[in-house]
Tab-separated table of C-alpha atoms and ligand atoms in Angstrom:
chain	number	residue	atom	x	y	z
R	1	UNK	CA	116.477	84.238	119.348
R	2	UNK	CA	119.068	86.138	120.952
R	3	UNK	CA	119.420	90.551	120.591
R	4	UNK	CA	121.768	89.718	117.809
R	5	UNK	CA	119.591	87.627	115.888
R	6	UNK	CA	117.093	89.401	115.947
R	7	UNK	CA	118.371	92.577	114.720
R	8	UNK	CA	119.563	91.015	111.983
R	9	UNK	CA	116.567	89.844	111.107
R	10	UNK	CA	115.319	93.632	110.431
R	11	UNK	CA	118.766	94.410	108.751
R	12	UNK	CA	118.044	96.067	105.024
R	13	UNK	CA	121.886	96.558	104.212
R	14	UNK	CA	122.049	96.703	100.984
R	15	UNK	CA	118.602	95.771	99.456
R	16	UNK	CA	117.482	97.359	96.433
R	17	UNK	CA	114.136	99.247	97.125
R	18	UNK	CA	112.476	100.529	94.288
R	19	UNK	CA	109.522	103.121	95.892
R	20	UNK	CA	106.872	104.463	93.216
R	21	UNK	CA	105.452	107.992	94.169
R	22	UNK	CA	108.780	107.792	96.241
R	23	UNK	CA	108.531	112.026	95.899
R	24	UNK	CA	105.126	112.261	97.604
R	25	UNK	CA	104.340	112.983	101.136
R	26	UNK	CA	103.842	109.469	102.132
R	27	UNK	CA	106.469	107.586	99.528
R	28	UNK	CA	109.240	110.570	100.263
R	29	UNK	CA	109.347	109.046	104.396
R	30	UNK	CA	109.067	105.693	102.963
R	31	UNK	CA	112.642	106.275	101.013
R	32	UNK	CA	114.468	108.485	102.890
R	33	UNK	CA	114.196	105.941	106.482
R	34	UNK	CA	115.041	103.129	104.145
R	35	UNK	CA	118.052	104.941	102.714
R	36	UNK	CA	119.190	104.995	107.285
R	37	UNK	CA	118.439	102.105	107.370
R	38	UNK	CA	121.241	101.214	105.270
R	39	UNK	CA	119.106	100.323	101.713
R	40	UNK	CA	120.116	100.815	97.961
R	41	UNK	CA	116.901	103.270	97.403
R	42	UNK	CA	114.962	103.671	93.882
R	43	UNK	CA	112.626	106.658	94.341
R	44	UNK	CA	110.920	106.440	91.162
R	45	UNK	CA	107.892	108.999	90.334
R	46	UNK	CA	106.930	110.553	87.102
R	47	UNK	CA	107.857	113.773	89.107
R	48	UNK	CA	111.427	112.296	90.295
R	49	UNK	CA	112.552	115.642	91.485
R	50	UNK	CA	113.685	115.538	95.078
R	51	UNK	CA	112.853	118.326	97.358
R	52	UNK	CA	115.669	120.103	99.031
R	53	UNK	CA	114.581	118.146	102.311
R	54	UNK	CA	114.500	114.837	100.737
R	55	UNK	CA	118.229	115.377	99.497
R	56	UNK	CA	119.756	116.523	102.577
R	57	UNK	CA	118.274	113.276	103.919
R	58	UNK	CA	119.696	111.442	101.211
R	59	UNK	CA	122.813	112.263	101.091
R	60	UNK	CA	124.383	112.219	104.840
R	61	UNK	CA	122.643	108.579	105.658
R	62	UNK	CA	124.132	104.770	105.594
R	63	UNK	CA	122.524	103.779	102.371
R	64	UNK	CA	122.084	105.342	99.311
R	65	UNK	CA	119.192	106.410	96.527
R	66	UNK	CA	118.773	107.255	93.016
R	67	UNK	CA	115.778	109.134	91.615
R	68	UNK	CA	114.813	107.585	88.412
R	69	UNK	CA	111.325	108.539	86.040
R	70	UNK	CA	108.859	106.147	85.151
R	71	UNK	CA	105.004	106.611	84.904
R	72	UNK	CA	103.494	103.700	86.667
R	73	UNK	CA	100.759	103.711	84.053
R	74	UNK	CA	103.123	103.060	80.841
R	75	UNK	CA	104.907	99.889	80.881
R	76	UNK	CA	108.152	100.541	78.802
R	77	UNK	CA	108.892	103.938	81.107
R	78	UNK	CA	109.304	100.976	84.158
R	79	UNK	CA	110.957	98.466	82.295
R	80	UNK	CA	113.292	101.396	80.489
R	81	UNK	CA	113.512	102.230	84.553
R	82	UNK	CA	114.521	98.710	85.520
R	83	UNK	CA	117.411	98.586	83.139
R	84	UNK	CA	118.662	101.833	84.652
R	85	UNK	CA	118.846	100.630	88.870
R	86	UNK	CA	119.643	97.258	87.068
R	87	UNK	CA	122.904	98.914	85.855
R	88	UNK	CA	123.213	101.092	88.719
R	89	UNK	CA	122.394	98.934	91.483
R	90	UNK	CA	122.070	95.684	90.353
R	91	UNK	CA	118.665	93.288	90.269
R	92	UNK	CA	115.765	94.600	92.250
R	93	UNK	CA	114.509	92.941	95.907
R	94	UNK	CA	111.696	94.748	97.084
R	95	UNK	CA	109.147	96.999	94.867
R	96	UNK	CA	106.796	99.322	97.514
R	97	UNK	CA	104.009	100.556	95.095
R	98	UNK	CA	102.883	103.577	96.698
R	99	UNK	CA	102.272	106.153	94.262
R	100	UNK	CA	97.896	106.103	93.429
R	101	UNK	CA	95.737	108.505	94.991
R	102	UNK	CA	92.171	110.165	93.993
R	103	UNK	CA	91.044	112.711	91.552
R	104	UNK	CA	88.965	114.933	93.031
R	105	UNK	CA	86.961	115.297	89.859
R	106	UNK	CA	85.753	111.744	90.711
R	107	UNK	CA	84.720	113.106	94.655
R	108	UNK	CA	80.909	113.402	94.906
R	109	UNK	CA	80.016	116.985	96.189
R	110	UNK	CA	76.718	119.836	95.522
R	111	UNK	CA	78.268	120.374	92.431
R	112	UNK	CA	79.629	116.600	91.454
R	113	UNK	CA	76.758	114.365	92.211
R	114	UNK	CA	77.449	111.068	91.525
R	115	UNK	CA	75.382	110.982	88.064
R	116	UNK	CA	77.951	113.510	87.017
R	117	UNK	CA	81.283	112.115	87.769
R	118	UNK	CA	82.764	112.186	84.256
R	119	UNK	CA	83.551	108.546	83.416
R	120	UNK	CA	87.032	109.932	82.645
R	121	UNK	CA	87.668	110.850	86.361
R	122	UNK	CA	86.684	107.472	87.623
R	123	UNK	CA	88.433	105.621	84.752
R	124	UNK	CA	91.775	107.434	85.795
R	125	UNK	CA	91.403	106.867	89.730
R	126	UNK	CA	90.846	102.963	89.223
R	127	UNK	CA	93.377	102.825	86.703
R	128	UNK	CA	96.319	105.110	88.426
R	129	UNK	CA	95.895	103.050	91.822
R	130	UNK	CA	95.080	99.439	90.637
R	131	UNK	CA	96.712	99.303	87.386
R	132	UNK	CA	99.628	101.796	88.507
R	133	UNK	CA	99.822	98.787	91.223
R	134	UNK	CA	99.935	95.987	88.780
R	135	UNK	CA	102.400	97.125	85.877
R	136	UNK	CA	105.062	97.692	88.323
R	137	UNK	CA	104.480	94.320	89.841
R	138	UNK	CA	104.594	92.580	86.237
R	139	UNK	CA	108.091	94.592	85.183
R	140	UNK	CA	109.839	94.570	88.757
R	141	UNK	CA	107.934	90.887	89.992
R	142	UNK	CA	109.219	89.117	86.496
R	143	UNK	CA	112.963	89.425	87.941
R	144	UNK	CA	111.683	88.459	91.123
R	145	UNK	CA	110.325	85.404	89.775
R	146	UNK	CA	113.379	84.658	87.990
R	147	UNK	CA	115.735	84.831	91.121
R	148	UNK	CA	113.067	82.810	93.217
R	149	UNK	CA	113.023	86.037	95.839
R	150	UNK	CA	111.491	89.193	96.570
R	151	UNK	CA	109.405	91.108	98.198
R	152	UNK	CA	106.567	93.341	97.220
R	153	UNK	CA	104.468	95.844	99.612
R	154	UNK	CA	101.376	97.537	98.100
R	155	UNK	CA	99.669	100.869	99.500
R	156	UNK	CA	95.701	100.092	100.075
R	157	UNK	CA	93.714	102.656	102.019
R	158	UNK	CA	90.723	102.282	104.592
R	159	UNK	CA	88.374	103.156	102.227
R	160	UNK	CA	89.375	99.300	101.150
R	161	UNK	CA	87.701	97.448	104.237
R	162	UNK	CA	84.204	99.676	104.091
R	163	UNK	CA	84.257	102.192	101.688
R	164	UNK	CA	84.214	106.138	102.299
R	165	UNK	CA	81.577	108.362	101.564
R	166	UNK	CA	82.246	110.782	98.328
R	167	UNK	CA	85.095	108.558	96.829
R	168	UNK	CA	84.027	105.747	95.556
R	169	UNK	CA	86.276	105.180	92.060
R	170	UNK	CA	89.182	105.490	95.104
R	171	UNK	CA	87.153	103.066	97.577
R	172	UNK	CA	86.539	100.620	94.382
R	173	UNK	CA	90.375	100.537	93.569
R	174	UNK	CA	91.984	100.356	97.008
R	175	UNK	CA	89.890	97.129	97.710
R	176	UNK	CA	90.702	95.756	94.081
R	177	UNK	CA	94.422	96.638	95.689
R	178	UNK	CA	93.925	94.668	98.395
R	179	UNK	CA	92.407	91.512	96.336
R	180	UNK	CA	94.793	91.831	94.183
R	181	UNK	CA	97.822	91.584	96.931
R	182	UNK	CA	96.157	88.343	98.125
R	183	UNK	CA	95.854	87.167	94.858
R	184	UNK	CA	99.388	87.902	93.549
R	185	UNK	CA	100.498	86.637	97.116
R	186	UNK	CA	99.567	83.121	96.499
R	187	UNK	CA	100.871	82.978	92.778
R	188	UNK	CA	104.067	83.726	93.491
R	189	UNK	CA	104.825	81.319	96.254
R	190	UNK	CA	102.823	78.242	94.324
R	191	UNK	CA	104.225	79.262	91.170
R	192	UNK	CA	107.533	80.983	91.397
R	193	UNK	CA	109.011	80.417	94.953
R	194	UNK	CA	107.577	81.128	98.349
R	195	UNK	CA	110.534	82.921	99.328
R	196	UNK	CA	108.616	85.796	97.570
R	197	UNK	CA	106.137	87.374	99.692
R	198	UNK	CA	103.291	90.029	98.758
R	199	UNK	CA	101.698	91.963	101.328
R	200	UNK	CA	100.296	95.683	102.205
R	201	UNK	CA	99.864	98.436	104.546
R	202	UNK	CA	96.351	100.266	105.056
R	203	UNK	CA	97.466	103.334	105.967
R	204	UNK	CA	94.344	105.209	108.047
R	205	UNK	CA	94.423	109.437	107.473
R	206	UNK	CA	97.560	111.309	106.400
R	207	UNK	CA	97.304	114.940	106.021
R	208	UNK	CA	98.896	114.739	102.215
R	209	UNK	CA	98.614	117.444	98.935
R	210	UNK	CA	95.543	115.331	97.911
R	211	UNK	CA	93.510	115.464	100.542
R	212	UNK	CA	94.535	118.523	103.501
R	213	UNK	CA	91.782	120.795	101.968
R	214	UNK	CA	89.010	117.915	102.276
R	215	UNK	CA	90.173	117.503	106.144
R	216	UNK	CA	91.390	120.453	106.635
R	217	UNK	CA	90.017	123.965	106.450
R	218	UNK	CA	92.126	126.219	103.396
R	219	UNK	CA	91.569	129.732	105.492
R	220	UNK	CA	91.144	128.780	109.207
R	221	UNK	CA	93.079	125.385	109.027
R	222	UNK	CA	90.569	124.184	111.712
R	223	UNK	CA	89.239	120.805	110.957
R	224	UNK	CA	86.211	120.199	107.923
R	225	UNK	CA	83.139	118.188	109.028
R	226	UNK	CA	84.714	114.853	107.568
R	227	UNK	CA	87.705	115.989	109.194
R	228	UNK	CA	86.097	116.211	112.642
R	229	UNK	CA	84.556	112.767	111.795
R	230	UNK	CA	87.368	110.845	111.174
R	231	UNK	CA	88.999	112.128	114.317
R	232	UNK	CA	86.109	111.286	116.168
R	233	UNK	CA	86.155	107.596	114.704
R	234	UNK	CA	89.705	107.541	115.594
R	235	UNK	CA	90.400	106.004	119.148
R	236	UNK	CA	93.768	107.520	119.171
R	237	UNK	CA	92.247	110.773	118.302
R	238	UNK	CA	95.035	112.029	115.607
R	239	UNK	CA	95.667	111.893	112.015
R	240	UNK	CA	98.861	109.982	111.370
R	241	UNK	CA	102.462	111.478	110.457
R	242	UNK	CA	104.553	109.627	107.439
R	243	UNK	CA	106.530	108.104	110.242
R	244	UNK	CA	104.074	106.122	111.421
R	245	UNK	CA	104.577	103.452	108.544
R	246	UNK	CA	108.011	103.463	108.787
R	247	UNK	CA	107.999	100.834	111.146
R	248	UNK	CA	105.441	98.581	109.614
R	249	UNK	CA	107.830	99.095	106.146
R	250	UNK	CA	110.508	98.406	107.682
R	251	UNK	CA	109.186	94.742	109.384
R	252	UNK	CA	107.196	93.791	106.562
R	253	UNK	CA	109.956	94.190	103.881
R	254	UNK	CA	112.282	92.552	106.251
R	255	UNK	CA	113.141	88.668	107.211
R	256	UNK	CA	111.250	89.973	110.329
R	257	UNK	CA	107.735	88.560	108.414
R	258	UNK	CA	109.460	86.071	106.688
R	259	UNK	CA	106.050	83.584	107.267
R	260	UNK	CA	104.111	86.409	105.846
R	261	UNK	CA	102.472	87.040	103.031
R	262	UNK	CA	99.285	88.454	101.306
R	263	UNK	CA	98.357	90.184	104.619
R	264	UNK	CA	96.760	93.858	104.439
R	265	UNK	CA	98.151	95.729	107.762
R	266	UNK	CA	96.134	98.580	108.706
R	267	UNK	CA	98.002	101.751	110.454
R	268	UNK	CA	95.353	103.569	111.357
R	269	UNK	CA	95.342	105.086	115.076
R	270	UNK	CA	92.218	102.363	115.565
R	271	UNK	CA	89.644	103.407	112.791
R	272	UNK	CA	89.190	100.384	111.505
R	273	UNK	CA	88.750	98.406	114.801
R	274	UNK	CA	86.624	100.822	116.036
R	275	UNK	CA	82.379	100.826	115.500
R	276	UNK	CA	81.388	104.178	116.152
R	277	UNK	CA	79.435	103.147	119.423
C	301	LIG	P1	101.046	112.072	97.172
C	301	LIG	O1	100.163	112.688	96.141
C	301	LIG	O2	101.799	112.969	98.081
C	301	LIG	O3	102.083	111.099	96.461
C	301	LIG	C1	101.765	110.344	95.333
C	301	LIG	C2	103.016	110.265	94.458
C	301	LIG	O4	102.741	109.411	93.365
C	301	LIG	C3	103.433	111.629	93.904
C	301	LIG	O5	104.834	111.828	94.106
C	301	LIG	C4	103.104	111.528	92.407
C	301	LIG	O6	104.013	112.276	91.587
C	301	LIG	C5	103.251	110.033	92.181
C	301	LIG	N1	102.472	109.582	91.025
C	301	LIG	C6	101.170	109.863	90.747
C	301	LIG	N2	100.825	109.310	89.587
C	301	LIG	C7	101.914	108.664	89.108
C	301	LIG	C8	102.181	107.923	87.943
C	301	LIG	N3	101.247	107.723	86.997
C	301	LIG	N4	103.401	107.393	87.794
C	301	LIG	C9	104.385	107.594	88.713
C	301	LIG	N5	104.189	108.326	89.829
C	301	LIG	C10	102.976	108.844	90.028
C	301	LIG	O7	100.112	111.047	97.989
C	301	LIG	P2	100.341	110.388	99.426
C	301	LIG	O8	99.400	111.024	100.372
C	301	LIG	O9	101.785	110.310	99.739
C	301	LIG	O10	99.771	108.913	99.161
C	301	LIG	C11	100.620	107.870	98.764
C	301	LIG	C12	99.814	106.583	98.656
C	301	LIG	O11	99.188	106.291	99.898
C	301	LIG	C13	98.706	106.613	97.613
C	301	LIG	O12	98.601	105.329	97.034
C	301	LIG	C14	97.485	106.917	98.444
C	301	LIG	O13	96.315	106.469	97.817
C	301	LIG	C15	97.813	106.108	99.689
C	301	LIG	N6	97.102	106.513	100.883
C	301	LIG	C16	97.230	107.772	101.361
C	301	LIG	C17	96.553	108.113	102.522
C	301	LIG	C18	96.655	109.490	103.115
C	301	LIG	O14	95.933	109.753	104.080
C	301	LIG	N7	97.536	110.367	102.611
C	301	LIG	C19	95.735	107.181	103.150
C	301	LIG	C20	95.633	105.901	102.628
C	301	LIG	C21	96.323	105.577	101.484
């Protein structure tokens, strides 16, 4: 493959992205690189505002974005959601599913053993991450299906491969995320076309609104006791910036992975390769 080729191969001109939680800390990087790198961008949130950042990214790159509502968790806002990049952009080619996270009523602490975790709290952290996973598939994949392409990247989390003390509703969904992108993986190329490819990223630690204050101490800003301990099982000794996916995004959305799917990628400075010893 010559230099040519193989920048083309990575070439996004003109794909229709659709990114859920595309105003969060992780999802807002996600969609404002793939608006450079030349992509018809769908930031869709049920809090679609942009940030004053987000839209002097927006607007001076080579692609271009809407922001459009849906809550991942009610069917007809995505399919009222589809109709509207439909008409504005045209049929969608790649869904990234990143908006889930954890409730920190369902995080065990003195206070929130886990015989109190209100079954509430854990009902809403399984369904906003697995089910907020698959309704977006089912509205955005049906298309996909249809036009025998497309490509779908889901967000699963370390706390997938082993899961992480205090969170288990979050542990217990991520994995189900990362079943679930196998199974899904392996439908659509035996039933619908295996130019449609499933896969995910598992991001490692992102300092994010959800979860600064349980790395991170509020007053001194110096680093909690998990905090410390995730550093420490860290080879690379960091927590990671949004711009550290970018890259995996941008090759596993692309022809670049073209023989890949139902893959879970883990971005994670080491962690999960690492034993503790
Ligand atoms: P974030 O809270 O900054 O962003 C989440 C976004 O999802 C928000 O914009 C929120 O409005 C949106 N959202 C929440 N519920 C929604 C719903 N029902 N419908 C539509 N939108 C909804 O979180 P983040 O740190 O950017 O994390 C993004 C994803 O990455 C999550 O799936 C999270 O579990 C995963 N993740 C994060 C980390 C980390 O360290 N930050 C690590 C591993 C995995």
């Amino acid at each position: 493959m010559n230099l040519e080729e193989l920048t083309h191969i990575y070439d996004l001109t003109g794909r229709v992205i659709v990114v859920s939680g595309g105003t969060g800390v992780l999802g807002s990087e996600i969609a404002c690189s793939l608006v450079g790198l030349g992509a018809h961008v769908v930031i869709l949130d049920r809090n679609p505002a942009l940030s004053e950042t987000m839209r002097e990214r927006l607007h001076c790159d080579a692609g271009d974005a809407i922001s459009v509502y849906a809550n991942v968790l009610e069917r007809e806002t995505l399919e009222k959601a589809e109709e509207v990049i439909r008409a504005e952009f045209g049929p969608v080619d790649t869904l990234i599913n990143v908006a889930g996270g954890n409730n920190a009523e369902a995080t065990t602490n003195p206070d929130n053993t886990f015989f109190d975790i209100p079954e509430q709290a854990f009902r809403s952290v399984l369904d906003l991450n697995t089910l907020g996973t698959v309704l977006p598939c089912q509205v955005f994949g049906r298309g996909m299906a249809e036009r025998k392409a497309g490509v779908i990247l889901n967000i699963s989390s370390m706390a997938a491969m082993r899961p992480l003390t205090r969170i288990p509703a979050y542990s217990g969904a991520k994995a189900a995320i990362s079943n679930f992108t196998q199974w899904l993986a392996v439908h659509m190329a035996q039933e619908y076309s295996p130019n449609i490819r499933v896969n995910a990223l598992a991001p490692g630690f992102f300092i994010g609104k959800q979860n600064r204050f349980l790395l991170t101490d509020e007053k001194t800003g110096d680093l909690t006791p998990r905090g410390r301990q995730i550093i420490d099982h860290t080879p690379m000794k960091r927590f990671g910036n949004p711009e550290d996916l970018v890259g995996t995004v941008a090759w596993l959305i692309s022809d670049a992975s073209k023989f890949i799917t139902g893959i879970v990628v883990p971005v994670d400075g080491g962690f999960s390769a690492f034993g503790g010893v």
